């Protein structure tokens, strides 16, 4: 059938007098278009015929038909021609301006539908906006347009500006000029809608239009003498503008805010509520400009959070007094003052939200907030309106969260305190800190809160919120509720005693979660007297069918056991044990309940050992299973093996079970299984003789280079067996795995902890059998000689040989003689043999005095001039480490070469670095003076490699006698040579690894002098100063926290791209831009990331976020990735402040998600790099999406929606959000 035939058939259906046929005709059209949009296109005459018929059905008398016609228009608008689009828009506009109210409504719905369904890209959207917007604005200007149509028109304009801002800004008639007069419309609903639409258009308007609006409407409308209706409108407009375009209104806050504060005092509830909401928006969106008004805003918030004119009595403590009365009186009072027309609660709720905004975005005011706001919030814990009461509790929860993040630590709150003045207490000066002030307010806080949740008639949401707040309080201030133990347990008992039908599972879980924390954060003496009264209900919860309730019950008993250990007796222990065994023996038990029961069994064995030892141990049969999840069981067995004296029979069974797990395929949980096996082997009173024989075949499976971590874990077990049972283990090791270890020892990828395991294995091996050491050395050398060059790490083999000699000193002389022969000038050894011999001499010489073999040292020095670089490097390593064995004999020779031999100077410095690295403080102190001068003389060398080696040595030497050497480093800060200043900074950075308090005391007096080089004129010096600041922020944060106001301006300056440092170079036929400032800029952003971790409380987050936003648009992908990491962290520690910037962050994040533009010159690496940047962006966006408030950031929300629907990234994004 042809398209025209199909369309004509549908038109006939739509013209039918039968409403069902008309409906089905539209439905068939809708399905046809969705399946194949081209089915509509082709014959323009047929298209027009169908379109006119659909529009005709918009006027149908049957509402179902009309609604279906609107749906069809939504799909048709995506595919119709330009001329048809104009016809549709004209027709719908005519309908909406008509007198038929029903037709106006359906046409408004149709216009909304087509504007929402327009494809975001392409000519059709542009033309639709071009055609539709002037007509909509004309409707607004027409005096005949009814109010309902005005509201619909404004809504459609809102959709257009949010979806297509680029298409509707260059119009003949400026929308802002048309929308502004709507603020004076007599209908409140029209005014309210026009406020939102106008605020959405303002970011895209001309500056003069906003200035005109400000001068003509806003300023006069906020004046105290203005008409009340006008004041309400303008205050609401200020709030809307602050949300949509804070940058426009921010410069005018000096005039606006004082007037809003005055308006809030007028006797009108709606104006008060609007004023509070406007102030909240300004606090959140204009953080810098609002700062000077914060004290006044806090006063207004405190004033109106208590605003309750219909409640007799204005005493702040009234609510607490009410709460102290019995529950029935509470209820009577609530009924007495209930008033359906009382809207004062809206003002109290808005005031609470205003205070929450200040608390969430102003961590620097924590001390002030605890003094001025916290007592007021506590006094309102008993607000008679439940919604307000819960809002107050939520706000106090925000205050506690901010205290946990920014308040430092309870133990050392003085060191980390934010602001605050000093007061005298018992003759001593004590700084008022957030933690100290919170501690002093806990009695009144807990009294007010507990009184609110003690009544059996209290609603479940209120009880849940109350226990959540108590949980947060205990998290921030552990052990602070000791004096309230009796009332807490009584309240919890009331909740748990209610049947699960009348009490929601969520409430019971929240209550029990708090109880578990309460028991773990207080000493048993606090709650033991009340324990007997609540234990029956907790035991009852253990048997609950609801898995979350049963899980929490087990967690409570685990917390009790850990807190009360050792527990000698108690009926509840038997009950808990029996229930745990019952749950474990049942195959249908929920996975979470099972995990909690396993953990509880482990805690019973650790904390109530004497009681459970009398049981039949059937629990281990169910815990030690080889099917299903075993991670919890491994953890339990490891804990019991480590902490409890268990007999060998239990250990045997557990070892067998662990070995079965290790024989299973897959990698998951294997490291934990090896740790468990380690704990079990150490628990044996005597290792069974047949155990090594049984274990070795399984351990051999892991002695392979494909998984280095598991290799290290397996060798740790072998080394332990060699230590515990050398006679039985050694033959098995020699037969089963020794050959494999020889071939793996030289693997280049073997490093870190796994390689340490290899060294420990060889040490244990030669200690287990005194005769094998020479054979081990020989076989190690043989294996590396046979290996391909790329698979042979001579350094690793040398370390293994050194480890063998150190463990078995008797073979030292023979080993030295064997390798020394390759170093003689007459020897015709291969390069690899020379390198290995030099490395072995270094490893052995570190702990053996080789002054009797002085010629070996001379041979090493002679190799400084070898042709091969690897030989020269190994020679420097050997010379330095041989010198460690006898400093006074060998060191003067190396120092002399540094001073007098330019050709060997760099290698001599490397030798010195080995000496400085491997000598103890005591050894270095005796030779520091000898080294200091030659090292500094070489710091002026222009060769960066030489400078860096000298700086590393100077840094280590400085820590040996800081009072002596730090001033010498400090004196060179002003040296005119940039190379010297650079060396000083590199040296001071190496000193930050020193952890002694005495060193910190000396360093604290001079650290700022070194960091003052952040403002140096030389780029390299500035980069090294940034690197030093980064290291200080990581290792010595307590020394720089108070100096951040001085340091941050210099740091922020380095995050800005400097055009003067960008140069163009020609590479073949291409011109390439090189940014010499990039390395410094990357270091600056890395430092910001470090400060976010270590000095968060001292950062101005609003300024910080500004620099992160700029970094997202940097040309360097590395800078972008660092900024993504910072956003991820900021979403966790400063969600409210970060959420206000989401729309500003959207554009650069969208750009990063686009990926590489593929051209003929694009290479694979470009695509991979772009994909990595996309993944980094995705992680940041996923974290930010969790803090986004619905509707607050429309651009970001649209970006998230697009990302979720993306074919390429949608699945990964959803996984990240769900994680």
PDB file of C-alpha atoms in Angstrom, residues 783-933:
ATOM      1  CA  UNK A 783      68.042 -18.284  36.173  1.00  0.00           C
ATOM      2  CA  UNK A 784      68.630 -14.609  35.333  1.00  0.00           C
ATOM      3  CA  UNK A 785      71.342 -15.457  32.802  1.00  0.00           C
ATOM      4  CA  UNK A 786      68.979 -17.797  30.968  1.00  0.00           C
ATOM      5  CA  UNK A 787      66.122 -15.288  30.954  1.00  0.00           C
ATOM      6  CA  UNK A 788      65.470 -12.954  27.968  1.00  0.00           C
ATOM      7  CA  UNK A 789      66.981  -9.501  28.538  1.00  0.00           C
ATOM      8  CA  UNK A 790      63.593  -7.755  28.796  1.00  0.00           C
ATOM      9  CA  UNK A 791      62.365 -10.253  31.420  1.00  0.00           C
ATOM     10  CA  UNK A 792      65.415  -9.975  33.664  1.00  0.00           C
ATOM     11  CA  UNK A 793      65.655  -7.488  36.521  1.00  0.00           C
ATOM     12  CA  UNK A 794      69.248  -7.624  37.728  1.00  0.00           C
ATOM     13  CA  UNK A 795      68.320  -5.296  40.598  1.00  0.00           C
ATOM     14  CA  UNK A 796      65.826  -7.848  41.936  1.00  0.00           C
ATOM     15  CA  UNK A 797      68.344 -10.691  41.733  1.00  0.00           C
ATOM     16  CA  UNK A 798      70.973  -8.598  43.519  1.00  0.00           C
ATOM     17  CA  UNK A 799      68.509  -7.844  46.322  1.00  0.00           C
ATOM     18  CA  UNK A 800      67.687 -11.541  46.642  1.00  0.00           C
ATOM     19  CA  UNK A 801      71.406 -12.397  46.854  1.00  0.00           C
ATOM     20  CA  UNK A 802      71.876  -9.636  49.435  1.00  0.00           C
ATOM     21  CA  UNK A 803      68.962 -11.010  51.448  1.00  0.00           C
ATOM     22  CA  UNK A 804      70.420 -14.531  51.389  1.00  0.00           C
ATOM     23  CA  UNK A 805      73.850 -13.282  52.546  1.00  0.00           C
ATOM     24  CA  UNK A 806      72.294 -11.151  55.288  1.00  0.00           C
ATOM     25  CA  UNK A 807      70.325 -14.131  56.609  1.00  0.00           C
ATOM     26  CA  UNK A 808      73.318 -16.469  56.352  1.00  0.00           C
ATOM     27  CA  UNK A 809      76.470 -14.387  56.940  1.00  0.00           C
ATOM     28  CA  UNK A 810      78.698 -17.457  56.672  1.00  0.00           C
ATOM     29  CA  UNK A 811      78.453 -17.349  52.872  1.00  0.00           C
ATOM     30  CA  UNK A 812      79.410 -13.632  52.654  1.00  0.00           C
ATOM     31  CA  UNK A 813      83.090 -14.141  51.887  1.00  0.00           C
ATOM     32  CA  UNK A 814      82.446 -16.728  49.182  1.00  0.00           C
ATOM     33  CA  UNK A 815      79.713 -14.623  47.576  1.00  0.00           C
ATOM     34  CA  UNK A 816      81.896 -11.501  47.521  1.00  0.00           C
ATOM     35  CA  UNK A 817      84.785 -13.420  45.982  1.00  0.00           C
ATOM     36  CA  UNK A 818      82.550 -15.003  43.340  1.00  0.00           C
ATOM     37  CA  UNK A 819      81.076 -11.720  42.107  1.00  0.00           C
ATOM     38  CA  UNK A 820      84.271  -9.657  42.587  1.00  0.00           C
ATOM     39  CA  UNK A 821      86.052 -11.631  39.858  1.00  0.00           C
ATOM     40  CA  UNK A 822      83.783 -10.049  37.216  1.00  0.00           C
ATOM     41  CA  UNK A 823      84.926  -6.575  38.286  1.00  0.00           C
ATOM     42  CA  UNK A 824      88.665  -7.043  37.769  1.00  0.00           C
ATOM     43  CA  UNK A 825      90.051  -5.022  34.845  1.00  0.00           C
ATOM     44  CA  UNK A 826      91.414  -8.222  33.299  1.00  0.00           C
ATOM     45  CA  UNK A 827      88.025 -10.002  33.454  1.00  0.00           C
ATOM     46  CA  UNK A 828      86.249 -10.497  30.144  1.00  0.00           C
ATOM     47  CA  UNK A 829      82.785 -10.682  31.645  1.00  0.00           C
ATOM     48  CA  UNK A 830      79.552  -9.776  29.860  1.00  0.00           C
ATOM     49  CA  UNK A 831      77.941  -6.430  30.620  1.00  0.00           C
ATOM     50  CA  UNK A 832      75.066  -8.126  32.465  1.00  0.00           C
ATOM     51  CA  UNK A 833      77.532  -9.989  34.703  1.00  0.00           C
ATOM     52  CA  UNK A 834      79.375  -6.752  35.517  1.00  0.00           C
ATOM     53  CA  UNK A 835      76.129  -4.937  36.324  1.00  0.00           C
ATOM     54  CA  UNK A 836      74.873  -7.797  38.499  1.00  0.00           C
ATOM     55  CA  UNK A 837      78.215  -8.018  40.323  1.00  0.00           C
ATOM     56  CA  UNK A 838      78.218  -4.280  41.050  1.00  0.00           C
ATOM     57  CA  UNK A 839      74.634  -4.420  42.328  1.00  0.00           C
ATOM     58  CA  UNK A 840      75.415  -7.425  44.540  1.00  0.00           C
ATOM     59  CA  UNK A 841      78.495  -5.646  45.959  1.00  0.00           C
ATOM     60  CA  UNK A 842      76.254  -2.724  46.830  1.00  0.00           C
ATOM     61  CA  UNK A 843      73.605  -4.898  48.494  1.00  0.00           C
ATOM     62  CA  UNK A 844      76.171  -6.866  50.512  1.00  0.00           C
ATOM     63  CA  UNK A 845      78.461  -3.919  51.243  1.00  0.00           C
ATOM     64  CA  UNK A 846      75.649  -2.095  53.002  1.00  0.00           C
ATOM     65  CA  UNK A 847      75.857  -4.407  56.026  1.00  0.00           C
ATOM     66  CA  UNK A 848      79.409  -5.887  55.693  1.00  0.00           C
ATOM     67  CA  UNK A 849      82.571  -3.845  56.131  1.00  0.00           C
ATOM     68  CA  UNK A 850      84.440  -4.260  52.850  1.00  0.00           C
ATOM     69  CA  UNK A 851      87.482  -2.164  53.749  1.00  0.00           C
ATOM     70  CA  UNK A 852      89.639  -5.360  53.616  1.00  0.00           C
ATOM     71  CA  UNK A 853      88.520  -5.706  49.985  1.00  0.00           C
ATOM     72  CA  UNK A 854      89.321  -2.093  49.129  1.00  0.00           C
ATOM     73  CA  UNK A 855      90.168  -3.070  45.559  1.00  0.00           C
ATOM     74  CA  UNK A 856      86.468  -3.894  44.921  1.00  0.00           C
ATOM     75  CA  UNK A 857      85.567  -0.313  45.807  1.00  0.00           C
ATOM     76  CA  UNK A 858      88.328   0.948  43.464  1.00  0.00           C
ATOM     77  CA  UNK A 859      87.008  -1.276  40.646  1.00  0.00           C
ATOM     78  CA  UNK A 860      83.535   0.175  41.176  1.00  0.00           C
ATOM     79  CA  UNK A 861      84.915   3.743  40.950  1.00  0.00           C
ATOM     80  CA  UNK A 862      86.778   2.858  37.763  1.00  0.00           C
ATOM     81  CA  UNK A 863      83.489   1.776  36.197  1.00  0.00           C
ATOM     82  CA  UNK A 864      82.208   5.397  36.509  1.00  0.00           C
ATOM     83  CA  UNK A 865      83.758   5.970  33.080  1.00  0.00           C
ATOM     84  CA  UNK A 866      82.275   2.866  31.438  1.00  0.00           C
ATOM     85  CA  UNK A 867      80.600   3.285  28.067  1.00  0.00           C
ATOM     86  CA  UNK A 868      77.301   1.651  29.062  1.00  0.00           C
ATOM     87  CA  UNK A 869      74.990   3.758  31.201  1.00  0.00           C
ATOM     88  CA  UNK A 870      73.661   0.732  33.121  1.00  0.00           C
ATOM     89  CA  UNK A 871      77.233  -0.095  34.214  1.00  0.00           C
ATOM     90  CA  UNK A 872      77.860   3.488  35.356  1.00  0.00           C
ATOM     91  CA  UNK A 873      74.594   3.577  37.323  1.00  0.00           C
ATOM     92  CA  UNK A 874      75.345   0.222  38.980  1.00  0.00           C
ATOM     93  CA  UNK A 875      78.875   1.402  39.818  1.00  0.00           C
ATOM     94  CA  UNK A 876      77.506   4.496  41.603  1.00  0.00           C
ATOM     95  CA  UNK A 877      75.079   2.237  43.488  1.00  0.00           C
ATOM     96  CA  UNK A 878      77.892  -0.105  44.500  1.00  0.00           C
ATOM     97  CA  UNK A 879      80.288   2.648  45.595  1.00  0.00           C
ATOM     98  CA  UNK A 880      77.647   4.381  47.703  1.00  0.00           C
ATOM     99  CA  UNK A 881      76.424   1.261  49.446  1.00  0.00           C
ATOM    100  CA  UNK A 882      79.943  -0.123  50.061  1.00  0.00           C
ATOM    101  CA  UNK A 883      80.657   3.229  51.732  1.00  0.00           C
ATOM    102  CA  UNK A 884      77.644   2.709  54.041  1.00  0.00           C
ATOM    103  CA  UNK A 885      79.430  -0.350  55.474  1.00  0.00           C
ATOM    104  CA  UNK A 886      82.440   1.764  56.536  1.00  0.00           C
ATOM    105  CA  UNK A 887      81.791   5.498  56.183  1.00  0.00           C
ATOM    106  CA  UNK A 888      85.096   6.813  57.465  1.00  0.00           C
ATOM    107  CA  UNK A 889      87.105   4.596  55.138  1.00  0.00           C
ATOM    108  CA  UNK A 890      85.225   5.118  51.859  1.00  0.00           C
ATOM    109  CA  UNK A 891      83.267   8.406  52.134  1.00  0.00           C
ATOM    110  CA  UNK A 892      86.253  10.807  51.814  1.00  0.00           C
ATOM    111  CA  UNK A 893      87.084   9.254  48.426  1.00  0.00           C
ATOM    112  CA  UNK A 894      83.566   9.949  47.092  1.00  0.00           C
ATOM    113  CA  UNK A 895      83.474  13.490  48.527  1.00  0.00           C
ATOM    114  CA  UNK A 896      86.840  14.216  46.895  1.00  0.00           C
ATOM    115  CA  UNK A 897      85.449  13.144  43.512  1.00  0.00           C
ATOM    116  CA  UNK A 898      82.409  15.415  43.980  1.00  0.00           C
ATOM    117  CA  UNK A 899      84.716  18.345  44.674  1.00  0.00           C
ATOM    118  CA  UNK A 900      87.487  17.767  42.145  1.00  0.00           C
ATOM    119  CA  UNK A 901      86.328  15.488  39.325  1.00  0.00           C
ATOM    120  CA  UNK A 902      83.694  17.131  37.037  1.00  0.00           C
ATOM    121  CA  UNK A 903      83.494  14.022  34.855  1.00  0.00           C
ATOM    122  CA  UNK A 904      82.528  11.746  37.744  1.00  0.00           C
ATOM    123  CA  UNK A 905      80.605  14.360  39.769  1.00  0.00           C
ATOM    124  CA  UNK A 906      77.051  13.316  38.860  1.00  0.00           C
ATOM    125  CA  UNK A 907      77.726   9.636  39.563  1.00  0.00           C
ATOM    126  CA  UNK A 908      79.531  10.554  42.784  1.00  0.00           C
ATOM    127  CA  UNK A 909      76.455  12.511  43.831  1.00  0.00           C
ATOM    128  CA  UNK A 910      74.334   9.429  43.113  1.00  0.00           C
ATOM    129  CA  UNK A 911      76.704   7.461  45.336  1.00  0.00           C
ATOM    130  CA  UNK A 912      76.267  10.088  48.053  1.00  0.00           C
ATOM    131  CA  UNK A 913      72.510   9.793  47.672  1.00  0.00           C
ATOM    132  CA  UNK A 914      72.773   6.049  48.347  1.00  0.00           C
ATOM    133  CA  UNK A 915      74.827   6.821  51.472  1.00  0.00           C
ATOM    134  CA  UNK A 916      72.410   9.445  52.737  1.00  0.00           C
ATOM    135  CA  UNK A 917      69.386   7.230  51.981  1.00  0.00           C
ATOM    136  CA  UNK A 918      70.649   4.097  53.729  1.00  0.00           C
ATOM    137  CA  UNK A 919      72.568   5.524  56.692  1.00  0.00           C
ATOM    138  CA  UNK A 920      70.932   5.987  60.076  1.00  0.00           C
ATOM    139  CA  UNK A 921      70.610   9.438  61.654  1.00  0.00           C
ATOM    140  CA  UNK A 922      73.405   8.599  64.038  1.00  0.00           C
ATOM    141  CA  UNK A 923      75.793   7.675  61.218  1.00  0.00           C
ATOM    142  CA  UNK A 924      74.927  10.767  59.189  1.00  0.00           C
ATOM    143  CA  UNK A 925      75.451  13.163  62.087  1.00  0.00           C
ATOM    144  CA  UNK A 926      79.129  12.223  62.183  1.00  0.00           C
ATOM    145  CA  UNK A 927      79.690  13.018  58.494  1.00  0.00           C
ATOM    146  CA  UNK A 928      77.088  15.706  57.773  1.00  0.00           C
ATOM    147  CA  UNK A 929      79.593  18.571  57.879  1.00  0.00           C
ATOM    148  CA  UNK A 930      81.855  16.793  55.420  1.00  0.00           C
ATOM    149  CA  UNK A 931      78.961  16.458  52.931  1.00  0.00           C
ATOM    150  CA  UNK A 932      77.125  19.775  53.329  1.00  0.00           C
ATOM    151  CA  UNK A 933      79.516  22.111  51.500  1.00  0.00           C
TER     152      UNK A 933
END
